[in-house]
């Protein structure tokens, strides 16, 4: 067994938390030889429910679970964290867009960013799941003085997985055959699931699925609206698939990306692809053998894609401007 790593998770008593904690504790994310300390952060009123989750974690007797610290105190919650998974926040209800939550949730991420900078390991990586996740990640990153911006991420992997599943179903293949699927921009209804560069079994999607009207229309809107469709059907926002995507994101950021492929996650833009510097935008990312990551350069952007990317980036710039009071 290696030395334990520490994973801090906010919103640990919530729906996503319930689907996330057990897989992290079981070794399914960091490996069967990697003990994990879980620091579980909740607001005071949710601490009794969190106690129940802790009892259940105890009752799993996971060999890889080293310790559990349930707390409402951010300093204690982020102490020595190697990873901070910021899930805790209010989900949207039917009829809302995710950025309708900015006023409700944005403020949560100022104190959490500060607490990460003050208490976590300097190498701590932070993944924001709570919506609107791109701009919440921007708020956390901007308030985490001294922490490198390349250690902050926002989750668009659920969108990537959704897009792969839609393309696979249309082509009649298993979803594992779909690669090079980039989600550009915001985790919102303006996101662009880029079918123009995606591949099925190594061939361009556009050669396998020749129904361009479907690709440009129904495919994109289905992916953009999938969260809303789940809220309508389930009466609550996606939780198990969101937890799964958070796990996929961490696994993709700690393991080298397969040759020629990429994965989607929102990172702080360095200006690549003309995306405004400093906003948290999803783009094609590769993880290197040494654990660093980079934006994949040279992915072709045709006129159709550029229009879609411009729209989602404009939305992100608008969100950033709307929260400027939360950004020091
Ligand atoms: N990026 C993505 O792809 C996705 C993001 N989400 C978002 O994830 C968030 C959580 O969703 P659920 O777990 O379903 O919601 P939930 O309501 O079941 O759980 C949220 C938990 O966060 C806690 N919480 C609220 N404020 C907190 C704070 N300041 N500090 C710590 N904990 C706090 C609540 O007490 C609650 O237990 C929502 O914002 C949702 O919209 C959901 C699905 C996908
Ligand atoms: O749609 C929502 O509000 C929850 C979410 O982010 C998703 O399922 O993608």
mmCIF file of C-alpha atoms and ligand atoms in Angstrom:
data_model
loop_
_atom_site.group_PDB
_atom_site.id
_atom_site.type_symbol
_atom_site.label_atom_id
_atom_site.label_comp_id
_atom_site.label_asym_id
_atom_site.label_seq_id
_atom_site.Cartn_x
_atom_site.Cartn_y
_atom_site.Cartn_z
ATOM 1 C CA UNK A 1 0.000 0.000 0.000
ATOM 2 C CA UNK A 2 1.152 3.532 -0.848
ATOM 3 C CA UNK A 3 0.920 6.552 1.485
ATOM 4 C CA UNK A 4 -2.695 7.764 1.714
ATOM 5 C CA UNK A 5 -3.924 10.611 -0.448
ATOM 6 C CA UNK A 6 -6.595 13.032 0.713
ATOM 7 C CA UNK A 7 -9.736 13.738 -1.274
ATOM 8 C CA UNK A 8 -12.036 16.538 -0.119
ATOM 9 C CA UNK A 9 -15.600 16.436 -1.383
ATOM 10 C CA UNK A 10 -18.203 19.135 -0.837
ATOM 11 C CA UNK A 11 -21.914 18.352 -0.914
ATOM 12 C CA UNK A 12 -21.027 14.893 0.334
ATOM 13 C CA UNK A 13 -24.528 14.204 1.657
ATOM 14 C CA UNK A 14 -26.166 15.093 -1.648
ATOM 15 C CA UNK A 15 -27.288 12.942 -4.548
ATOM 16 C CA UNK A 16 -24.043 13.070 -6.500
ATOM 17 C CA UNK A 17 -22.087 12.606 -3.284
ATOM 18 C CA UNK A 18 -23.963 9.395 -2.580
ATOM 19 C CA UNK A 19 -23.002 7.993 -5.983
ATOM 20 C CA UNK A 20 -19.414 9.281 -5.792
ATOM 21 C CA UNK A 21 -17.989 8.578 -2.348
ATOM 22 C CA UNK A 22 -18.279 4.824 -2.396
ATOM 23 C CA UNK A 23 -16.451 4.445 -5.690
ATOM 24 C CA UNK A 24 -13.611 6.681 -4.524
ATOM 25 C CA UNK A 25 -13.430 4.844 -1.197
ATOM 26 C CA UNK A 26 -13.447 1.456 -2.953
ATOM 27 C CA UNK A 27 -10.236 2.096 -4.878
ATOM 28 C CA UNK A 28 -12.024 2.344 -8.232
ATOM 29 C CA UNK A 29 -10.526 5.771 -8.938
ATOM 30 C CA UNK A 30 -7.035 5.914 -7.469
ATOM 31 C CA UNK A 31 -6.299 2.196 -7.530
ATOM 32 C CA UNK A 32 -6.491 -0.841 -5.263
ATOM 33 C CA UNK A 33 -3.106 -0.059 -3.663
ATOM 34 C CA UNK A 34 -3.864 3.617 -2.931
ATOM 35 C CA UNK A 35 -5.384 4.354 0.496
ATOM 36 C CA UNK A 36 -7.650 7.391 0.604
ATOM 37 C CA UNK A 37 -8.530 9.855 3.363
ATOM 38 C CA UNK A 38 -11.987 11.270 2.704
ATOM 39 C CA UNK A 39 -12.742 14.765 3.954
ATOM 40 C CA UNK A 40 -16.465 15.255 3.552
ATOM 41 C CA UNK A 41 -17.735 18.811 3.627
ATOM 42 C CA UNK A 42 -21.367 19.774 4.163
ATOM 43 C CA UNK A 43 -23.373 22.698 5.448
ATOM 44 C CA UNK A 44 -24.392 22.382 9.135
ATOM 45 C CA UNK A 45 -28.020 21.333 8.493
ATOM 46 C CA UNK A 46 -26.856 18.409 6.355
ATOM 47 C CA UNK A 47 -24.389 17.032 8.920
ATOM 48 C CA UNK A 48 -26.899 14.514 10.388
ATOM 49 C CA UNK A 49 -27.515 13.095 6.901
ATOM 50 C CA UNK A 50 -23.761 13.047 6.326
ATOM 51 C CA UNK A 51 -23.380 10.984 9.506
ATOM 52 C CA UNK A 52 -25.580 8.353 7.880
ATOM 53 C CA UNK A 53 -23.362 8.308 4.795
ATOM 54 C CA UNK A 54 -20.300 7.931 7.029
ATOM 55 C CA UNK A 55 -21.943 4.973 8.777
ATOM 56 C CA UNK A 56 -22.501 3.360 5.395
ATOM 57 C CA UNK A 57 -18.905 3.985 4.341
ATOM 58 C CA UNK A 58 -17.781 2.334 7.592
ATOM 59 C CA UNK A 59 -20.065 -0.596 6.857
ATOM 60 C CA UNK A 60 -18.406 -1.216 3.490
ATOM 61 C CA UNK A 61 -15.074 -1.950 5.239
ATOM 62 C CA UNK A 62 -13.199 -0.883 2.106
ATOM 63 C CA UNK A 63 -9.510 -1.903 2.307
ATOM 64 C CA UNK A 64 -8.508 1.374 0.607
ATOM 65 C CA UNK A 65 -10.470 3.711 2.895
ATOM 66 C CA UNK A 66 -7.981 5.055 5.449
ATOM 67 C CA UNK A 67 -9.997 7.749 7.281
ATOM 68 C CA UNK A 68 -13.193 9.788 7.072
ATOM 69 C CA UNK A 69 -13.562 13.350 8.339
ATOM 70 C CA UNK A 70 -17.092 14.761 8.103
ATOM 71 C CA UNK A 71 -17.157 18.505 8.710
ATOM 72 C CA UNK A 72 -18.822 21.842 8.038
ATOM 73 C CA UNK A 73 -15.525 23.639 8.599
ATOM 74 C CA UNK A 74 -13.756 24.500 5.343
ATOM 75 C CA UNK A 75 -10.266 24.667 6.881
ATOM 76 C CA UNK A 76 -10.667 21.187 8.314
ATOM 77 C CA UNK A 77 -12.386 19.969 5.168
ATOM 78 C CA UNK A 78 -9.640 20.988 2.746
ATOM 79 C CA UNK A 79 -6.679 20.251 5.047
ATOM 80 C CA UNK A 80 -3.845 18.630 3.069
ATOM 81 C CA UNK A 81 -6.155 17.832 0.156
ATOM 82 C CA UNK A 82 -4.616 16.297 -2.960
ATOM 83 C CA UNK A 83 -7.942 16.597 -4.747
ATOM 84 C CA UNK A 84 -10.893 18.905 -4.042
ATOM 85 C CA UNK A 85 -14.137 17.845 -5.697
ATOM 86 C CA UNK A 86 -16.548 20.775 -5.411
ATOM 87 C CA UNK A 87 -19.987 19.261 -5.805
ATOM 88 C CA UNK A 88 -21.922 21.032 -3.033
ATOM 89 C CA UNK A 89 -24.385 23.584 -4.392
ATOM 90 C CA UNK A 90 -28.039 23.832 -5.298
ATOM 91 C CA UNK A 91 -29.158 21.951 -8.445
ATOM 92 C CA UNK A 92 -31.522 23.592 -10.948
ATOM 93 C CA UNK A 93 -35.167 22.675 -11.250
ATOM 94 C CA UNK A 94 -37.250 22.167 -14.401
ATOM 95 C CA UNK A 95 -37.500 25.340 -16.481
ATOM 96 C CA UNK A 96 -34.226 26.853 -15.243
ATOM 97 C CA UNK A 97 -30.953 27.228 -17.152
ATOM 98 C CA UNK A 98 -27.838 26.344 -15.185
ATOM 99 C CA UNK A 99 -26.632 29.926 -15.062
ATOM 100 C CA UNK A 100 -29.858 30.914 -13.290
ATOM 101 C CA UNK A 101 -28.005 29.363 -10.324
ATOM 102 C CA UNK A 102 -25.129 31.857 -10.431
ATOM 103 C CA UNK A 103 -26.659 34.139 -7.822
ATOM 104 C CA UNK A 104 -27.504 31.217 -5.549
ATOM 105 C CA UNK A 105 -24.308 29.188 -5.916
ATOM 106 C CA UNK A 106 -21.561 31.574 -7.052
ATOM 107 C CA UNK A 107 -20.843 32.867 -3.539
ATOM 108 C CA UNK A 108 -20.113 29.359 -2.240
ATOM 109 C CA UNK A 109 -16.980 29.190 -4.369
ATOM 110 C CA UNK A 110 -15.238 32.311 -3.039
ATOM 111 C CA UNK A 111 -14.769 30.896 0.467
ATOM 112 C CA UNK A 112 -14.008 27.452 -0.876
ATOM 113 C CA UNK A 113 -11.307 28.801 -3.220
ATOM 114 C CA UNK A 114 -9.756 30.717 -0.315
ATOM 115 C CA UNK A 115 -9.912 27.678 1.958
ATOM 116 C CA UNK A 116 -8.295 25.452 -0.684
ATOM 117 C CA UNK A 117 -5.425 27.925 -1.088
ATOM 118 C CA UNK A 118 -4.953 28.177 2.680
ATOM 119 C CA UNK A 119 -5.295 24.514 3.642
ATOM 120 C CA UNK A 120 -4.855 22.103 0.750
ATOM 121 C CA UNK A 121 -1.528 20.823 -0.544
ATOM 122 C CA UNK A 122 0.044 23.299 -2.998
ATOM 123 C CA UNK A 123 -0.327 20.586 -5.655
ATOM 124 C CA UNK A 124 -4.064 20.126 -4.948
ATOM 125 C CA UNK A 125 -6.203 19.762 -8.040
ATOM 126 C CA UNK A 126 -9.756 21.088 -7.908
ATOM 127 C CA UNK A 127 -12.638 19.842 -10.045
ATOM 128 C CA UNK A 128 -15.865 21.845 -9.908
ATOM 129 C CA UNK A 129 -19.089 19.948 -10.559
ATOM 130 C CA UNK A 130 -21.623 22.300 -8.905
ATOM 131 C CA UNK A 131 -23.435 24.422 -11.471
ATOM 132 C CA UNK A 132 -22.863 26.590 -13.327
ATOM 133 C CA UNK A 133 -19.596 24.697 -13.050
ATOM 134 C CA UNK A 134 -17.392 26.656 -15.466
ATOM 135 C CA UNK A 135 -18.008 29.988 -13.829
ATOM 136 C CA UNK A 136 -18.020 28.536 -10.314
ATOM 137 C CA UNK A 137 -14.577 27.101 -11.122
ATOM 138 C CA UNK A 138 -13.489 30.542 -12.303
ATOM 139 C CA UNK A 139 -14.663 31.995 -8.983
ATOM 140 C CA UNK A 140 -12.864 29.294 -6.954
ATOM 141 C CA UNK A 141 -9.663 29.656 -8.981
ATOM 142 C CA UNK A 142 -9.706 33.446 -8.737
ATOM 143 C CA UNK A 143 -10.097 33.312 -4.962
ATOM 144 C CA UNK A 144 -7.389 30.688 -4.440
ATOM 145 C CA UNK A 145 -4.472 33.114 -4.250
ATOM 146 C CA UNK A 146 -1.178 31.409 -5.009
ATOM 147 C CA UNK A 147 -2.657 28.222 -6.450
ATOM 148 C CA UNK A 148 -1.687 27.689 -10.104
ATOM 149 C CA UNK A 149 -4.634 28.142 -12.461
ATOM 150 C CA UNK A 150 -3.779 24.896 -14.267
ATOM 151 C CA UNK A 151 -4.888 22.978 -11.167
ATOM 152 C CA UNK A 152 -8.541 24.055 -11.590
ATOM 153 C CA UNK A 153 -11.052 22.232 -13.766
ATOM 154 C CA UNK A 154 -14.794 22.221 -14.424
ATOM 155 C CA UNK A 155 -16.682 19.156 -15.495
ATOM 156 C CA UNK A 156 -17.856 18.665 -19.075
ATOM 157 C CA UNK A 157 -17.150 14.932 -19.157
ATOM 158 C CA UNK A 158 -20.798 14.072 -18.667
ATOM 159 C CA UNK A 159 -21.493 15.942 -21.902
ATOM 160 C CA UNK A 160 -18.698 14.048 -23.656
ATOM 161 C CA UNK A 161 -20.078 10.723 -22.457
ATOM 162 C CA UNK A 162 -23.586 11.710 -23.519
ATOM 163 C CA UNK A 163 -22.356 12.730 -26.962
ATOM 164 C CA UNK A 164 -20.454 9.471 -27.422
ATOM 165 C CA UNK A 165 -23.490 7.482 -26.440
ATOM 166 C CA UNK A 166 -25.728 9.363 -28.918
ATOM 167 C CA UNK A 167 -23.270 8.912 -31.790
ATOM 168 C CA UNK A 168 -22.787 5.225 -30.996
ATOM 169 C CA UNK A 169 -26.545 4.628 -30.933
ATOM 170 C CA UNK A 170 -27.012 6.389 -34.277
ATOM 171 C CA UNK A 171 -24.158 4.415 -35.864
ATOM 172 C CA UNK A 172 -25.222 1.139 -34.259
ATOM 173 C CA UNK A 173 -21.850 0.562 -32.590
ATOM 174 C CA UNK A 174 -20.694 0.217 -28.994
ATOM 175 C CA UNK A 175 -19.920 3.586 -27.377
ATOM 176 C CA UNK A 176 -16.333 2.474 -26.704
ATOM 177 C CA UNK A 177 -15.723 2.835 -30.458
ATOM 178 C CA UNK A 178 -16.275 6.616 -30.310
ATOM 179 C CA UNK A 179 -13.129 8.677 -29.705
ATOM 180 C CA UNK A 180 -11.872 12.246 -30.141
ATOM 181 C CA UNK A 181 -15.086 13.770 -28.906
ATOM 182 C CA UNK A 182 -14.486 17.302 -27.731
ATOM 183 C CA UNK A 183 -17.016 19.369 -25.862
ATOM 184 C CA UNK A 184 -16.174 23.022 -26.469
ATOM 185 C CA UNK A 185 -17.087 25.838 -24.112
ATOM 186 C CA UNK A 186 -19.663 25.909 -21.368
ATOM 187 C CA UNK A 187 -21.487 23.107 -19.536
ATOM 188 C CA UNK A 188 -24.756 24.645 -20.649
ATOM 189 C CA UNK A 189 -27.255 24.672 -23.483
ATOM 190 C CA UNK A 190 -24.689 26.472 -25.674
ATOM 191 C CA UNK A 191 -21.999 23.787 -25.392
ATOM 192 C CA UNK A 192 -20.713 22.431 -28.681
ATOM 193 C CA UNK A 193 -20.241 18.657 -28.936
ATOM 194 C CA UNK A 194 -17.824 18.588 -31.860
ATOM 195 C CA UNK A 195 -18.840 15.796 -34.229
ATOM 196 C CA UNK A 196 -16.582 17.152 -36.996
ATOM 197 C CA UNK A 197 -13.445 15.783 -35.327
ATOM 198 C CA UNK A 198 -14.935 12.776 -33.549
ATOM 199 C CA UNK A 199 -14.176 9.281 -34.793
ATOM 200 C CA UNK A 200 -15.958 5.959 -34.797
ATOM 201 C CA UNK A 201 -13.613 3.000 -34.947
ATOM 202 C CA UNK A 202 -10.903 5.376 -36.188
ATOM 203 C CA UNK A 203 -13.003 6.804 -39.058
ATOM 204 C CA UNK A 204 -14.418 10.339 -39.104
ATOM 205 C CA UNK A 205 -17.947 10.345 -37.666
ATOM 206 C CA UNK A 206 -19.092 12.276 -40.731
ATOM 207 C CA UNK A 207 -18.120 9.281 -42.925
ATOM 208 C CA UNK A 208 -19.932 6.794 -40.687
ATOM 209 C CA UNK A 209 -23.009 8.947 -40.046
ATOM 210 C CA UNK A 210 -23.792 10.683 -43.317
ATOM 211 C CA UNK A 211 -26.974 12.334 -42.034
ATOM 212 C CA UNK A 212 -25.434 15.808 -41.652
ATOM 213 C CA UNK A 213 -28.794 17.329 -40.782
ATOM 214 C CA UNK A 214 -29.039 15.007 -37.772
ATOM 215 C CA UNK A 215 -25.458 15.770 -36.707
ATOM 216 C CA UNK A 216 -25.917 19.535 -36.927
ATOM 217 C CA UNK A 217 -29.406 19.477 -35.442
ATOM 218 C CA UNK A 218 -30.835 16.733 -33.275
ATOM 219 C CA UNK A 219 -27.477 15.372 -32.125
ATOM 220 C CA UNK A 220 -26.257 18.708 -30.789
ATOM 221 C CA UNK A 221 -29.557 19.686 -29.202
ATOM 222 C CA UNK A 222 -29.996 16.275 -27.561
ATOM 223 C CA UNK A 223 -26.604 16.602 -25.877
ATOM 224 C CA UNK A 224 -27.205 20.244 -24.958
ATOM 225 C CA UNK A 225 -30.604 19.439 -23.450
ATOM 226 C CA UNK A 226 -29.833 16.071 -21.869
ATOM 227 C CA UNK A 227 -29.606 17.462 -18.336
ATOM 228 C CA UNK A 228 -33.019 19.106 -18.718
ATOM 229 C CA UNK A 229 -34.479 15.887 -20.154
ATOM 230 C CA UNK A 230 -33.264 13.976 -17.108
ATOM 231 C CA UNK A 231 -34.706 16.542 -14.713
ATOM 232 C CA UNK A 232 -38.047 16.265 -16.533
ATOM 233 C CA UNK A 233 -38.022 12.466 -16.407
ATOM 234 C CA UNK A 234 -36.570 11.910 -12.950
ATOM 235 C CA UNK A 235 -37.782 14.990 -11.122
ATOM 236 C CA UNK A 236 -34.182 15.550 -10.033
ATOM 237 C CA UNK A 237 -30.976 16.277 -11.879
ATOM 238 C CA UNK A 238 -28.631 13.555 -13.027
ATOM 239 C CA UNK A 239 -26.607 12.208 -10.151
ATOM 240 C CA UNK A 240 -25.197 8.747 -10.859
ATOM 241 C CA UNK A 241 -24.048 9.711 -14.359
ATOM 242 C CA UNK A 242 -22.631 12.969 -12.996
ATOM 243 C CA UNK A 243 -20.690 11.118 -10.301
ATOM 244 C CA UNK A 244 -19.471 8.698 -12.950
ATOM 245 C CA UNK A 245 -18.296 11.577 -15.119
ATOM 246 C CA UNK A 246 -16.444 13.148 -12.165
ATOM 247 C CA UNK A 247 -14.663 9.823 -11.693
ATOM 248 C CA UNK A 248 -13.875 9.595 -15.419
ATOM 249 C CA UNK A 249 -12.471 13.128 -15.283
ATOM 250 C CA UNK A 250 -10.129 12.379 -12.385
ATOM 251 C CA UNK A 251 -9.022 9.094 -13.964
ATOM 252 C CA UNK A 252 -8.322 10.894 -17.252
ATOM 253 C CA UNK A 253 -6.318 13.597 -15.470
ATOM 254 C CA UNK A 254 -4.106 11.152 -13.557
ATOM 255 C CA UNK A 255 -3.458 8.676 -16.365
ATOM 256 C CA UNK A 256 -1.858 9.248 -19.783
ATOM 257 C CA UNK A 257 -4.410 9.787 -22.558
ATOM 258 C CA UNK A 258 -4.424 7.002 -25.170
ATOM 259 C CA UNK A 259 -2.329 7.919 -28.224
ATOM 260 C CA UNK A 260 -4.192 10.167 -30.654
ATOM 261 C CA UNK A 261 -7.224 10.699 -28.424
ATOM 262 C CA UNK A 262 -8.253 13.499 -26.057
ATOM 263 C CA UNK A 263 -10.785 14.106 -23.294
ATOM 264 C CA UNK A 264 -13.009 17.042 -22.467
ATOM 265 C CA UNK A 265 -12.692 19.163 -19.368
ATOM 266 C CA UNK A 266 -12.955 22.903 -18.827
ATOM 267 C CA UNK A 267 -9.614 24.536 -18.061
ATOM 268 C CA UNK A 268 -8.433 28.108 -17.702
ATOM 269 C CA UNK A 269 -8.006 29.281 -21.283
ATOM 270 C CA UNK A 270 -4.494 30.262 -22.365
ATOM 271 C CA UNK A 271 -5.905 31.800 -25.550
ATOM 272 C CA UNK A 272 -5.712 28.569 -27.592
ATOM 273 C CA UNK A 273 -8.242 28.456 -30.437
ATOM 274 C CA UNK A 274 -8.840 32.178 -29.932
ATOM 275 C CA UNK A 275 -10.779 31.452 -26.725
ATOM 276 C CA UNK A 276 -10.629 34.451 -24.414
ATOM 277 C CA UNK A 277 -7.799 34.017 -21.932
ATOM 278 C CA UNK A 278 -8.713 33.413 -18.304
ATOM 279 C CA UNK A 279 -12.192 31.941 -18.711
ATOM 280 C CA UNK A 280 -12.864 28.304 -17.854
ATOM 281 C CA UNK A 281 -13.692 26.723 -21.189
ATOM 282 C CA UNK A 282 -13.933 23.100 -22.202
ATOM 283 C CA UNK A 283 -11.548 22.034 -24.944
ATOM 284 C CA UNK A 284 -9.589 18.979 -26.070
ATOM 285 C CA UNK A 285 -7.111 17.972 -23.360
ATOM 286 C CA UNK A 286 -4.392 15.361 -23.210
ATOM 287 C CA UNK A 287 -2.743 14.080 -20.058
ATOM 288 C CA UNK A 288 0.970 13.370 -20.475
ATOM 289 C CA UNK A 289 2.974 10.470 -19.071
ATOM 290 C CA UNK A 290 4.445 12.780 -16.391
ATOM 291 C CA UNK A 291 0.962 13.721 -15.122
ATOM 292 C CA UNK A 292 0.897 17.211 -16.670
ATOM 293 C CA UNK A 293 -1.863 18.121 -19.108
ATOM 294 C CA UNK A 294 -1.986 20.194 -22.257
ATOM 295 C CA UNK A 295 -4.501 21.581 -24.696
ATOM 296 C CA UNK A 296 -4.379 19.525 -27.894
ATOM 297 C CA UNK A 297 -3.364 21.967 -30.605
ATOM 298 C CA UNK A 298 -4.256 21.892 -34.278
ATOM 299 C CA UNK A 299 -7.725 20.363 -34.024
ATOM 300 C CA UNK A 300 -9.466 21.606 -37.197
ATOM 301 C CA UNK A 301 -12.255 24.128 -36.576
ATOM 302 C CA UNK A 302 -14.461 24.642 -39.625
ATOM 303 C CA UNK A 303 -16.859 27.542 -40.114
ATOM 304 C CA UNK A 304 -19.790 25.638 -38.595
ATOM 305 C CA UNK A 305 -17.766 24.687 -35.511
ATOM 306 C CA UNK A 306 -16.371 28.221 -35.160
ATOM 307 C CA UNK A 307 -19.870 29.667 -35.021
ATOM 308 C CA UNK A 308 -20.849 27.233 -32.277
ATOM 309 C CA UNK A 309 -17.632 27.822 -30.316
ATOM 310 C CA UNK A 310 -18.048 31.600 -30.581
ATOM 311 C CA UNK A 311 -21.571 31.344 -29.134
ATOM 312 C CA UNK A 312 -20.607 29.256 -26.127
ATOM 313 C CA UNK A 313 -17.531 31.385 -25.388
ATOM 314 C CA UNK A 314 -19.655 34.541 -25.574
ATOM 315 C CA UNK A 315 -21.929 33.021 -22.934
ATOM 316 C CA UNK A 316 -18.948 32.275 -20.684
ATOM 317 C CA UNK A 317 -17.649 35.820 -21.059
ATOM 318 C CA UNK A 318 -21.111 37.075 -20.082
ATOM 319 C CA UNK A 319 -21.168 34.819 -17.014
ATOM 320 C CA UNK A 320 -17.717 36.048 -15.992
ATOM 321 C CA UNK A 321 -18.845 39.656 -16.318
ATOM 322 C CA UNK A 322 -21.942 38.893 -14.238
ATOM 323 C CA UNK A 323 -19.844 37.638 -11.297
ATOM 324 C CA UNK A 324 -17.089 40.221 -11.389
ATOM 325 C CA UNK A 325 -17.894 41.175 -7.779
ATOM 326 C CA UNK A 326 -16.851 37.658 -6.725
ATOM 327 C CA UNK A 327 -13.537 37.805 -8.586
ATOM 328 C CA UNK A 328 -10.804 39.733 -6.751
HETATM 329 N N1 LIG B 1 -21.162 19.584 -14.159
HETATM 330 C C1 LIG B 1 -22.073 18.654 -14.355
HETATM 331 O O1 LIG B 1 -22.025 17.939 -15.386
HETATM 332 C C2 LIG B 1 -23.176 18.409 -13.390
HETATM 333 C C3 LIG B 1 -23.371 19.230 -12.315
HETATM 334 N N2 LIG B 1 -24.393 19.034 -11.445
HETATM 335 C C4 LIG B 1 -24.530 19.962 -10.327
HETATM 336 O O2 LIG B 1 -23.973 19.371 -9.139
HETATM 337 C C5 LIG B 1 -24.529 20.027 -8.006
HETATM 338 C C6 LIG B 1 -24.943 19.021 -6.950
HETATM 339 O O3 LIG B 1 -25.975 18.212 -7.429
HETATM 340 P P1 LIG B 1 -26.715 17.136 -6.488
HETATM 341 O O4 LIG B 1 -25.725 16.365 -5.695
HETATM 342 O O5 LIG B 1 -27.679 16.416 -7.333
HETATM 343 O O6 LIG B 1 -27.506 18.112 -5.522
HETATM 344 P P2 LIG B 1 -28.103 17.790 -4.064
HETATM 345 O O7 LIG B 1 -29.013 18.925 -3.709
HETATM 346 O O8 LIG B 1 -28.609 16.402 -3.979
HETATM 347 O O9 LIG B 1 -26.812 17.866 -3.144
HETATM 348 C C7 LIG B 1 -26.084 19.039 -2.984
HETATM 349 C C8 LIG B 1 -25.450 18.980 -1.618
HETATM 350 O O10 LIG B 1 -24.616 20.122 -1.498
HETATM 351 C C9 LIG B 1 -24.729 20.575 -0.180
HETATM 352 N N3 LIG B 1 -24.291 21.970 -0.119
HETATM 353 C C10 LIG B 1 -24.991 23.088 -0.447
HETATM 354 N N4 LIG B 1 -24.232 24.175 -0.214
HETATM 355 C C11 LIG B 1 -23.040 23.730 0.247
HETATM 356 C C12 LIG B 1 -21.859 24.376 0.678
HETATM 357 N N5 LIG B 1 -21.754 25.712 0.708
HETATM 358 N N6 LIG B 1 -20.824 23.615 1.106
HETATM 359 C C13 LIG B 1 -20.925 22.265 1.119
HETATM 360 N N7 LIG B 1 -22.033 21.599 0.731
HETATM 361 C C14 LIG B 1 -23.076 22.330 0.302
HETATM 362 C C15 LIG B 1 -26.200 20.378 0.187
HETATM 363 O O11 LIG B 1 -26.384 20.356 1.588
HETATM 364 C C16 LIG B 1 -26.479 19.039 -0.473
HETATM 365 O O12 LIG B 1 -26.259 17.957 0.417
HETATM 366 C C17 LIG B 1 -25.687 20.878 -8.544
HETATM 367 O O13 LIG B 1 -25.229 22.219 -8.679
HETATM 368 C C18 LIG B 1 -25.945 20.285 -9.902
HETATM 369 O O14 LIG B 1 -26.554 21.204 -10.776
HETATM 370 C C19 LIG B 1 -25.237 17.972 -11.587
HETATM 371 C C20 LIG B 1 -25.087 17.107 -12.636
HETATM 372 C C21 LIG B 1 -24.060 17.267 -13.622
HETATM 373 O O1 LIG B 2 -28.817 19.695 -16.006
HETATM 374 C C1 LIG B 2 -28.548 19.909 -14.812
HETATM 375 O O2 LIG B 2 -28.956 20.868 -14.161
HETATM 376 C C2 LIG B 2 -27.592 18.973 -14.151
HETATM 377 C C3 LIG B 2 -26.440 18.870 -15.042
HETATM 378 O O3 LIG B 2 -25.576 19.721 -15.071
HETATM 379 C C4 LIG B 2 -26.472 17.830 -16.065
HETATM 380 O O4 LIG B 2 -27.205 16.841 -15.946
HETATM 381 O O5 LIG B 2 -25.737 17.982 -17.034
#
